[in-house]
Every structure is written in C-alpha cells, then in structure tokens.
Amino acid sequence: MDVYGVSATTERGEYFRNNVWWWRPLWNYCVELAPELCGNVDGDTNGGDGLAAEGADDLSVILFNELASGRTAEYEQKYNETIANLPRHACKYCGGTGTRTDEVGQDMGMSKRELSPEIQIITGRTHGWCNACNGEGKQDSWEASYPFSAENVREFAEFLADCGGFQIC
Ligand SMILES: [Zn+2]
C-alpha cells in the first residue's frame, strides 16, 4: 500500500510504503488503538481513503505515546508469540508427505532429491522433496505472513507527524 501525504511539511511526510503483508497488521493496530479516529477509514483497499491533517496528527501523537510507554513493544512480542504458536497445516502440494509426486513433482524429479540436513533431522527421511514445504510436509498458517514491529509503527508515526493528512492509494 502506498500512503501519500496530502500537505507534507517535510520529505518524511510525503510518502509511506508498506507492502500489503506489513500494512494490514499496522492498520489493524491503529484501528484497535484509536477506533473513533480510524474505524471509519477504509484501510483495506487502495481507494484513496485516509485522514485529514488533524486526524493524522492525533494518530501520530497516540502512536508515539504507545511507543514511549513500551506498550507497542509488548504488543509486538505478544503478536509474535501468537504467530509462533499457530498450528501448522499439512502441505497441500504433497498431501503432507513431504514428497511431491504430482505432475510437477515428477517432472522435476522431486522424489529423488536429497533433503537438506536440517529437514533430514526433522523428518527422518533423506530423500523426497517438495518445493512448497521444502520436504517437511507442513506449512505455516497464512497469518504468519503478516508481520508486525514497533519499528514499523515508529516509521508510520513519523510520517503521520509531517504528512498534513494522508490518502491510502
Ligand atoms: Zn509439500
């Protein structure tokens, strides 16, 4: 997602970019902290919605307060713990076996391919690979693709302080 400053006072306030994986958790965090401010903003699409100067400023102050209090770092820690504890699911490309035997797997000779030493330890097999799960037979939950960090919150708060209002495009 590209977030543009409407009336930036510094270079820092002109533009903020998070790819969609980073943007979602960051914006969810903003909505959670300041529902009355962010709850009505369409943050899930790039349709140009956003906040006017005053709202962006208020959100910046709220985020900086949270950062300074240490609560953002705590949130990051809990967030990462939750993700680390999510159940992993069976890889659909190899049916959870770790060896891909469909047409693609056959064409690429995956069943004969030797596994990396770490995967050999985990699986107890030496050969038979899958390009989707690296031979492990399991994949991370999709939620694990959405990272969150206090550092990213700080970058956004700095942008907000100088953007003079923003639009999500
Ligand atoms: Zn697999």
Coordinates of N, CA, C and O and ligand atoms in Angstrom, one line a residue:
M1 N 0.8 -1.2 0.0 CA 0.0 0.0 0.0 C 0.9 1.2 0.0 O 1.9 1.3 0.7
D2 N 0.5 2.2 -0.8 CA 1.2 3.5 -0.8 C 0.4 4.5 -0.1 O -0.8 4.7 -0.4
V3 N 1.0 5.2 0.9 CA 0.3 6.2 1.6 C 0.9 7.6 1.4 O 2.1 7.7 1.6
Y4 N 0.1 8.5 0.8 CA 0.7 9.8 0.4 C 0.3 10.9 1.4 O -0.9 11.0 1.7
G5 N 1.2 11.7 1.7 CA 0.9 12.9 2.5 C 0.2 13.9 1.6 O 0.5 14.1 0.4
V6 N -0.9 14.5 2.2 CA -1.7 15.5 1.4 C -1.0 16.8 1.3 O -1.0 17.5 0.3
S7 N -0.4 17.2 2.5 CA 0.2 18.5 2.6 C 1.4 18.4 3.4 O 1.5 19.0 4.5
A8 N 2.4 17.7 3.0 CA 3.6 17.3 3.8 C 4.4 18.6 4.1 O 4.6 19.5 3.2
T9 N 4.9 18.6 5.3 CA 5.8 19.7 5.7 C 7.3 19.3 5.6 O 8.2 20.2 5.7
T10 N 7.6 18.0 5.5 CA 8.9 17.5 5.3 C 8.9 16.4 4.3 O 7.9 15.9 3.9
E11 N 10.1 16.0 3.8 CA 10.2 14.9 2.9 C 9.7 13.6 3.5 O 9.1 12.8 2.8
R12 N 9.9 13.5 4.8 CA 9.5 12.3 5.6 C 7.9 12.1 5.5 O 7.4 11.0 5.6
G13 N 7.2 13.3 5.4 CA 5.8 13.3 5.4 C 5.2 13.1 4.0 O 3.9 13.1 3.9
E14 N 6.0 12.9 3.0 CA 5.4 12.9 1.7 C 4.9 11.5 1.3 O 3.9 11.4 0.6
Y15 N 5.5 10.5 1.8 CA 5.2 9.1 1.3 C 5.6 8.1 2.4 O 6.6 8.1 3.0
F16 N 4.7 7.1 2.5 CA 5.0 6.0 3.4 C 4.5 4.7 2.7 O 3.4 4.7 2.1
R17 N 5.4 3.7 2.6 CA 5.0 2.5 1.9 C 5.2 1.3 2.8 O 6.2 1.1 3.5
N18 N 4.2 0.4 2.9 CA 4.2 -0.9 3.5 C 3.6 -1.8 2.4 O 2.5 -1.5 1.9
N19 N 4.2 -3.0 2.2 CA 3.5 -3.9 1.3 C 2.3 -4.4 2.1 O 2.2 -4.2 3.3
V20 N 1.4 -5.1 1.4 CA 0.1 -5.5 2.0 C 0.3 -6.3 3.2 O -0.5 -6.2 4.2
W21 N 1.4 -7.1 3.3 CA 1.6 -8.0 4.4 C 1.9 -7.2 5.7 O 1.5 -7.5 6.8
W22 N 2.7 -6.1 5.5 CA 3.0 -5.3 6.6 C 1.9 -4.3 6.9 O 1.7 -3.9 8.1
W23 N 1.2 -3.8 5.9 CA 0.2 -2.8 6.1 C -0.9 -3.3 6.9 O -1.4 -2.6 7.8
R24 N -1.5 -4.5 6.7 CA -2.7 -4.9 7.4 C -2.5 -4.9 8.9 O -3.3 -4.3 9.6
P25 N -1.5 -5.6 9.4 CA -1.3 -5.6 10.9 C -1.1 -4.2 11.4 O -1.6 -3.8 12.5
L26 N -0.4 -3.3 10.7 CA -0.1 -2.0 11.2 C -1.4 -1.2 11.2 O -1.7 -0.5 12.2
W27 N -2.2 -1.3 10.2 CA -3.5 -0.5 10.2 C -4.5 -1.1 11.2 O -5.2 -0.4 11.9
N28 N -4.5 -2.4 11.4 CA -5.4 -3.0 12.4 C -5.0 -2.5 13.8 O -5.8 -2.3 14.6
Y29 N -3.7 -2.4 14.0 CA -3.2 -1.8 15.3 C -3.7 -0.4 15.5 O -4.2 -0.1 16.6
C30 N -3.7 0.4 14.5 CA -4.2 1.8 14.6 C -5.7 1.8 14.9 O -6.1 2.6 15.7
V31 N -6.4 0.9 14.2 CA -7.9 0.9 14.5 C -8.1 0.4 15.9 O -9.0 1.0 16.6
E32 N -7.3 -0.5 16.4 CA -7.5 -1.0 17.7 C -7.2 0.1 18.8 O -8.0 0.2 19.8
L33 N -6.2 0.9 18.5 CA -5.8 1.9 19.4 C -6.8 3.1 19.4 O -7.0 3.8 20.4
A34 N -7.2 3.5 18.2 CA -8.0 4.7 18.0 C -9.2 4.4 17.1 O -9.3 4.9 16.0
P35 N -10.1 3.6 17.7 CA -11.3 3.3 16.8 C -12.1 4.4 16.3 O -12.6 4.5 15.2
E36 N -12.2 5.5 17.2 CA -13.1 6.6 16.8 C -12.4 7.4 15.7 O -13.1 8.0 14.9
L37 N -11.1 7.3 15.6 CA -10.3 8.0 14.6 C -10.2 7.2 13.3 O -10.4 7.7 12.2
C38 N -9.9 5.9 13.4 CA -9.6 5.1 12.3 C -10.7 4.1 11.8 O -10.6 3.6 10.8
G39 N -11.6 3.9 12.7 CA -12.7 2.9 12.5 C -13.4 3.1 11.2 O -13.9 2.1 10.6
N40 N -13.6 4.4 10.8 CA -14.4 4.6 9.6 C -13.6 4.8 8.3 O -14.1 5.1 7.3
V41 N -12.3 4.7 8.5 CA -11.4 4.8 7.3 C -11.3 3.5 6.6 O -11.0 2.5 7.3
D42 N -11.4 3.5 5.3 CA -11.2 2.2 4.6 C -9.7 2.0 4.4 O -9.1 2.4 3.5
G43 N -9.2 1.2 5.3 CA -7.7 0.9 5.3 C -7.4 -0.3 4.6 O -6.2 -0.7 4.4
D44 N -8.4 -1.1 4.1 CA -8.1 -2.4 3.5 C -8.0 -2.3 2.0 O -7.6 -3.3 1.3
T45 N -8.3 -1.2 1.4 CA -8.2 -1.0 -0.1 C -7.4 0.2 -0.4 O -7.1 1.1 0.5
N46 N -7.0 0.3 -1.6 CA -6.2 1.4 -2.0 C -7.0 2.4 -2.8 O -6.7 3.0 -3.8
G47 N -8.2 2.7 -2.2 CA -9.2 3.6 -2.8 C -9.0 5.1 -2.5 O -9.9 5.9 -2.9
G48 N -7.9 5.4 -1.8 CA -7.7 6.9 -1.6 C -8.3 7.4 -0.3 O -8.2 8.6 -0.1
D49 N -8.8 6.5 0.5 CA -9.3 7.0 1.8 C -8.2 7.3 2.7 O -7.0 7.0 2.5
G50 N -8.5 8.1 3.8 CA -7.4 8.5 4.7 C -7.9 9.4 5.8 O -9.1 9.4 6.1
L51 N -7.0 10.2 6.4 CA -7.4 11.1 7.4 C -6.9 12.5 7.0 O -5.9 12.7 6.3
A52 N -7.7 13.5 7.5 CA -7.3 14.9 7.2 C -6.1 15.2 8.2 O -5.8 14.4 9.1
A53 N -5.6 16.4 8.1 CA -4.4 16.8 8.8 C -4.6 16.6 10.3 O -3.7 16.0 11.0
E54 N -5.7 17.1 10.9 CA -5.9 17.0 12.3 C -5.9 15.5 12.8 O -5.3 15.2 13.8
G55 N -6.6 14.7 12.1 CA -6.7 13.3 12.4 C -5.4 12.6 12.3 O -5.0 11.8 13.2
A56 N -4.6 12.9 11.3 CA -3.3 12.3 11.1 C -2.4 12.7 12.3 O -1.6 11.9 12.8
D57 N -2.5 13.9 12.7 CA -1.7 14.5 13.8 C -2.0 13.8 15.1 O -1.2 13.4 15.8
D58 N -3.3 13.6 15.3 CA -3.8 13.0 16.5 C -3.3 11.5 16.6 O -2.8 11.0 17.6
L59 N -3.4 10.8 15.4 CA -3.0 9.4 15.4 C -1.5 9.3 15.6 O -1.0 8.4 16.3
S60 N -0.7 10.3 15.1 CA 0.7 10.3 15.3 C 1.0 10.4 16.8 O 1.9 9.7 17.4
V61 N 0.3 11.3 17.5 CA 0.6 11.5 18.9 C 0.2 10.2 19.7 O 1.0 9.8 20.6
I62 N -0.9 9.6 19.4 CA -1.3 8.4 20.0 C -0.2 7.3 19.8 O 0.2 6.6 20.8
L63 N 0.3 7.1 18.6 CA 1.3 6.1 18.3 C 2.6 6.4 19.1 O 3.2 5.5 19.7
F64 N 3.0 7.6 19.1 CA 4.2 8.0 19.8 C 4.1 7.7 21.3 O 5.0 7.3 22.0
N65 N 2.9 8.0 21.9 CA 2.7 7.7 23.3 C 2.8 6.2 23.6 O 3.4 5.8 24.6
E66 N 2.2 5.4 22.7 CA 2.2 4.0 22.9 C 3.6 3.5 22.8 O 4.1 2.6 23.6
L67 N 4.4 4.0 21.8 CA 5.8 3.6 21.7 C 6.6 4.0 22.9 O 7.4 3.1 23.4
A68 N 6.4 5.2 23.4 CA 7.2 5.7 24.5 C 6.8 4.9 25.8 O 7.7 4.6 26.7
S69 N 5.6 4.4 25.9 CA 5.2 3.7 27.1 C 5.7 2.2 27.1 O 5.6 1.5 28.1
G70 N 6.1 1.8 26.0 CA 6.6 0.4 25.9 C 5.5 -0.6 25.5 O 5.7 -1.8 25.3
R71 N 4.2 -0.1 25.4 CA 3.1 -1.0 25.1 C 3.2 -1.5 23.6 O 2.8 -2.6 23.4
T72 N 3.8 -0.7 22.7 CA 3.9 -1.2 21.3 C 4.9 -2.4 21.3 O 4.6 -3.4 20.6
A73 N 6.0 -2.3 22.0 CA 6.9 -3.4 22.0 C 6.3 -4.6 22.7 O 6.5 -5.8 22.2
E74 N 5.5 -4.4 23.7 CA 4.8 -5.6 24.3 C 3.8 -6.2 23.3 O 3.7 -7.4 23.2
Y75 N 3.1 -5.3 22.6 CA 2.2 -5.8 21.6 C 2.9 -6.6 20.5 O 2.5 -7.7 20.1
E76 N 4.1 -6.2 20.1 CA 4.9 -6.9 19.1 C 5.3 -8.3 19.6 O 5.2 -9.3 18.9
Q77 N 5.7 -8.3 20.9 CA 6.1 -9.6 21.5 C 4.9 -10.6 21.5 O 5.1 -11.7 21.1
K78 N 3.8 -10.1 22.0 CA 2.6 -11.0 22.0 C 2.2 -11.4 20.7 O 1.8 -12.6 20.5
Y79 N 2.2 -10.5 19.7 CA 1.9 -10.8 18.3 C 2.7 -11.9 17.8 O 2.2 -12.9 17.2
N80 N 4.0 -11.8 18.0 CA 5.0 -12.8 17.5 C 4.8 -14.2 18.2 O 4.9 -15.2 17.6
E81 N 4.5 -14.1 19.5 CA 4.2 -15.3 20.2 C 3.0 -16.0 19.7 O 3.0 -17.3 19.5
T82 N 1.9 -15.3 19.4 CA 0.7 -15.8 18.8 C 1.0 -16.5 17.5 O 0.6 -17.7 17.3
I83 N 1.8 -15.8 16.7 CA 2.1 -16.4 15.4 C 2.9 -17.7 15.5 O 2.7 -18.7 14.8
A84 N 3.9 -17.6 16.4 CA 4.8 -18.8 16.6 C 4.0 -20.0 17.1 O 4.4 -21.2 16.9
N85 N 2.8 -19.8 17.8 CA 2.1 -20.9 18.3 C 0.9 -21.3 17.4 O 0.2 -22.2 17.8
L86 N 0.8 -20.7 16.3 CA -0.3 -21.1 15.4 C 0.0 -22.5 14.9 O 1.1 -22.8 14.6
P87 N -1.1 -23.3 14.8 CA -0.9 -24.6 14.2 C -0.4 -24.6 12.8 O -0.9 -23.7 12.0
R88 N 0.5 -25.4 12.4 CA 0.9 -25.5 11.0 C 0.0 -26.5 10.3 O -0.5 -27.5 11.0
H89 N -0.2 -26.4 9.1 CA -1.1 -27.3 8.4 C -0.4 -28.1 7.4 O 0.7 -27.8 6.9
A90 N -1.0 -29.2 7.0 CA -0.4 -30.1 6.0 C -0.2 -29.5 4.7 O -1.2 -28.8 4.2
C91 N 0.9 -29.6 4.1 CA 1.1 -29.0 2.7 C 0.2 -29.7 1.7 O 0.1 -30.9 1.6
K92 N -0.5 -28.8 1.0 CA -1.4 -29.4 0.0 C -0.8 -29.9 -1.3 O -1.4 -30.6 -2.0
Y93 N 0.5 -29.5 -1.5 CA 1.1 -29.9 -2.8 C 1.6 -31.3 -2.7 O 1.7 -32.0 -3.7
C94 N 2.0 -31.7 -1.5 CA 2.5 -33.1 -1.4 C 1.6 -33.9 -0.5 O 1.9 -35.0 -0.1
G95 N 0.4 -33.4 -0.1 CA -0.5 -34.1 0.8 C 0.1 -34.3 2.2 O -0.3 -35.3 2.8
G96 N 1.0 -33.5 2.6 CA 1.6 -33.6 3.9 C 2.7 -34.7 4.0 O 3.2 -34.9 5.1
T97 N 3.0 -35.3 2.9 CA 4.0 -36.4 2.9 C 5.5 -35.8 2.9 O 6.4 -36.5 3.2
G98 N 5.6 -34.6 2.3 CA 6.9 -34.0 2.1 C 7.6 -34.4 0.8 O 8.6 -33.8 0.4
T99 N 7.0 -35.3 0.1 CA 7.4 -35.6 -1.3 C 6.4 -35.3 -2.3 O 5.3 -35.9 -2.2
R100 N 6.7 -34.4 -3.2 CA 5.7 -34.0 -4.2 C 5.7 -35.0 -5.4 O 6.7 -35.1 -6.0
T101 N 4.5 -35.6 -5.6 CA 4.5 -36.7 -6.6 C 3.5 -36.4 -7.8 O 3.2 -37.2 -8.6
D102 N 3.0 -35.1 -7.7 CA 2.1 -34.8 -8.9 C 2.9 -34.6 -10.1 O 4.1 -34.8 -10.1
E103 N 2.3 -34.1 -11.2 CA 3.0 -33.9 -12.5 C 4.2 -33.1 -12.3 O 5.3 -33.4 -12.8
V104 N 4.1 -31.9 -11.6 CA 5.2 -31.0 -11.4 C 6.3 -31.7 -10.7 O 7.5 -31.6 -11.0
G105 N 5.9 -32.4 -9.6 CA 6.9 -33.1 -8.8 C 7.7 -34.2 -9.6 O 8.9 -34.3 -9.5
Q106 N 6.9 -34.9 -10.5 CA 7.6 -35.9 -11.3 C 8.5 -35.3 -12.3 O 9.6 -35.7 -12.5
D107 N 8.0 -34.2 -13.0 CA 8.8 -33.5 -14.0 C 10.1 -33.0 -13.4 O 11.2 -33.1 -14.1
M108 N 10.1 -32.6 -12.2 CA 11.3 -32.0 -11.6 C 12.1 -33.0 -10.7 O 13.1 -32.7 -10.1
G109 N 11.6 -34.3 -10.7 CA 12.4 -35.3 -10.0 C 12.4 -35.1 -8.5 O 13.4 -35.4 -7.9
M110 N 11.4 -34.6 -8.0 CA 11.4 -34.3 -6.5 C 11.5 -35.5 -5.6 O 12.1 -35.4 -4.5
S111 N 11.0 -36.6 -6.1 CA 11.0 -37.8 -5.2 C 12.5 -38.3 -5.0 O 12.7 -39.0 -4.0
K112 N 13.4 -38.0 -5.9 CA 14.7 -38.5 -5.8 C 15.7 -37.5 -5.2 O 16.9 -37.7 -5.0
R113 N 15.2 -36.3 -5.0 CA 16.0 -35.2 -4.5 C 16.4 -35.4 -3.0 O 15.5 -35.7 -2.2
E114 N 17.7 -35.1 -2.7 CA 18.1 -35.3 -1.3 C 17.7 -34.1 -0.5 O 17.7 -32.9 -1.0
L115 N 17.3 -34.3 0.7 CA 16.8 -33.2 1.6 C 18.0 -32.6 2.3 O 19.1 -33.1 2.5
S116 N 17.8 -31.3 2.7 CA 18.8 -30.6 3.4 C 19.0 -31.3 4.8 O 18.1 -31.9 5.3
P117 N 20.2 -31.1 5.4 CA 20.5 -31.8 6.7 C 19.4 -31.5 7.8 O 19.0 -32.4 8.5
E118 N 19.0 -30.2 7.9 CA 18.0 -29.9 8.9 C 16.7 -30.6 8.7 O 16.1 -31.1 9.7
I119 N 16.3 -30.6 7.4 CA 15.0 -31.3 7.1 C 15.1 -32.8 7.4 O 14.2 -33.5 7.8
Q120 N 16.3 -33.4 7.1 CA 16.5 -34.8 7.4 C 16.3 -35.1 8.8 O 15.7 -36.1 9.2
I121 N 16.8 -34.2 9.7 CA 16.7 -34.4 11.1 C 15.2 -34.3 11.5 O 14.7 -35.2 12.3
I122 N 14.5 -33.3 11.0 CA 13.1 -33.1 11.4 C 12.2 -34.3 10.9 O 11.4 -34.8 11.6
T123 N 12.5 -34.7 9.7 CA 11.5 -35.7 9.1 C 12.0 -37.2 9.2 O 11.2 -38.1 9.1
G124 N 13.3 -37.4 9.4 CA 13.8 -38.7 9.5 C 13.9 -39.4 8.1 O 14.1 -40.6 8.0
R125 N 13.7 -38.6 7.0 CA 13.9 -39.1 5.7 C 15.2 -38.4 5.1 O 15.6 -37.4 5.5
T126 N 15.8 -39.1 4.1 CA 16.9 -38.5 3.5 C 16.6 -37.9 2.1 O 17.2 -37.0 1.6
H127 N 15.6 -38.5 1.4 CA 15.2 -38.1 0.1 C 13.7 -37.9 -0.1 O 12.9 -38.4 0.8
G128 N 13.4 -37.2 -1.1 CA 11.9 -36.9 -1.4 C 11.6 -35.5 -1.0 O 11.5 -35.3 0.2
W129 N 11.5 -34.7 -1.9 CA 11.4 -33.2 -1.6 C 10.1 -32.7 -2.2 O 9.4 -33.3 -3.0
C130 N 9.7 -31.5 -1.7 CA 8.5 -30.8 -2.2 C 8.9 -29.3 -2.2 O 9.4 -28.8 -1.2
N131 N 8.7 -28.6 -3.3 CA 9.2 -27.2 -3.4 C 8.3 -26.3 -2.6 O 8.7 -25.2 -2.4
A132 N 7.1 -26.7 -2.2 CA 6.2 -25.8 -1.5 C 6.5 -25.8 0.0 O 6.4 -24.8 0.7
C133 N 6.9 -27.0 0.6 CA 7.2 -27.1 2.0 C 8.6 -27.5 2.3 O 9.0 -27.7 3.5
N134 N 9.5 -27.5 1.3 CA 10.9 -27.9 1.4 C 11.0 -29.3 1.9 O 12.1 -29.7 2.5
G135 N 10.0 -30.2 1.8 CA 10.2 -31.6 2.2 C 9.6 -31.9 3.6 O 9.6 -33.0 4.0
E136 N 9.2 -30.8 4.2 CA 8.8 -31.0 5.6 C 7.4 -31.6 5.7 O 7.0 -32.2 6.7
G137 N 6.6 -31.3 4.7 CA 5.2 -31.8 4.7 C 4.2 -30.9 5.4 O 3.0 -31.1 5.5
K138 N 4.7 -29.8 6.1 CA 3.9 -28.9 6.8 C 4.2 -27.4 6.4 O 5.3 -27.1 6.0
Q139 N 3.2 -26.6 6.5 CA 3.4 -25.2 6.1 C 2.8 -24.3 7.2 O 1.9 -24.7 7.9
D140 N 3.4 -23.1 7.3 CA 3.0 -22.1 8.2 C 1.5 -21.7 7.9 O 1.2 -21.6 6.8
S141 N 0.8 -21.3 8.9 CA -0.5 -20.7 8.8 C -0.4 -19.4 8.0 O 0.6 -18.7 8.1
W142 N -1.4 -19.0 7.2 CA -1.3 -17.8 6.4 C -1.1 -16.6 7.3 O -0.5 -15.6 6.9
E143 N -1.6 -16.6 8.5 CA -1.4 -15.4 9.4 C 0.1 -15.1 9.6 O 0.4 -14.0 10.0
A144 N 0.9 -16.2 9.5 CA 2.3 -16.0 9.8 C 3.0 -15.1 8.7 O 4.1 -14.6 8.9
S145 N 2.3 -14.8 7.6 CA 2.8 -14.0 6.6 C 2.6 -12.5 6.9 O 3.0 -11.6 6.1
Y146 N 1.9 -12.2 8.0 CA 1.6 -10.8 8.3 C 2.5 -10.3 9.5 O 2.1 -10.5 10.6
P147 N 3.6 -9.7 9.2 CA 4.5 -9.3 10.3 C 4.1 -7.9 10.9 O 3.4 -7.1 10.3
F148 N 4.5 -7.8 12.2 CA 4.3 -6.5 12.9 C 5.5 -6.2 13.7 O 6.1 -7.0 14.2
S149 N 5.9 -4.9 13.7 CA 7.0 -4.5 14.5 C 6.8 -3.0 15.0 O 6.2 -2.2 14.3
A150 N 7.3 -2.8 16.2 CA 7.3 -1.5 16.8 C 8.0 -0.5 15.9 O 7.6 0.7 15.8
E151 N 9.1 -0.9 15.3 CA 9.9 -0.1 14.4 C 9.1 0.4 13.3 O 9.1 1.6 12.9
N152 N 8.2 -0.4 12.7 CA 7.4 -0.1 11.6 C 6.3 0.9 12.1 O 6.0 1.9 11.4
V153 N 5.8 0.8 13.3 CA 4.9 1.7 13.9 C 5.5 3.1 14.0 O 5.0 4.1 13.7
R154 N 6.8 3.1 14.5 CA 7.5 4.4 14.6 C 7.7 5.1 13.3 O 7.5 6.3 13.2
E155 N 8.0 4.3 12.2 CA 8.2 4.9 10.9 C 6.8 5.6 10.5 O 6.8 6.6 9.9
F156 N 5.7 4.9 10.7 CA 4.4 5.4 10.3 C 4.1 6.6 11.1 O 3.6 7.6 10.6
A157 N 4.4 6.6 12.4 CA 4.1 7.7 13.3 C 4.9 9.0 12.9 O 4.4 10.1 12.9
E158 N 6.1 8.7 12.4 CA 6.9 9.9 11.9 C 6.4 10.4 10.7 O 6.3 11.6 10.5
F159 N 5.9 9.5 9.8 CA 5.3 10.0 8.6 C 4.0 10.8 8.9 O 3.8 11.9 8.4
L160 N 3.2 10.3 9.8 CA 1.9 10.9 10.2 C 2.2 12.4 10.7 O 1.4 13.3 10.5
A161 N 3.2 12.5 11.5 CA 3.5 13.8 12.1 C 3.7 14.9 11.1 O 3.4 16.1 11.4
D162 N 4.2 14.5 9.9 CA 4.6 15.5 8.9 C 3.8 15.5 7.7 O 4.1 16.2 6.7
C163 N 2.8 14.6 7.6 CA 2.1 14.4 6.3 C 1.0 15.4 6.0 O 0.7 15.6 4.8
G164 N 0.5 16.1 7.0 CA -0.6 17.0 6.7 C -1.9 16.4 6.2 O -2.6 17.0 5.4
G165 N -2.2 15.2 6.7 CA -3.3 14.4 6.2 C -2.7 13.4 5.2 O -1.7 13.6 4.6
F166 N -3.4 12.2 5.0 CA -2.9 11.2 4.1 C -4.0 10.5 3.4 O -5.2 10.5 3.7
Q167 N -3.6 9.9 2.3 CA -4.5 9.1 1.4 C -3.9 7.7 1.2 O -2.7 7.7 0.9
I168 N -4.6 6.7 1.3 CA -4.1 5.3 1.1 C -4.4 4.9 -0.3 O -5.6 4.9 -0.7
C169 N -3.4 4.8 -1.1 CA -3.6 4.5 -2.6 C -2.9 3.2 -3.0 O -2.1 2.7 -2.4
Ligands
ZN1 ZN 4.8 -30.1 0.4

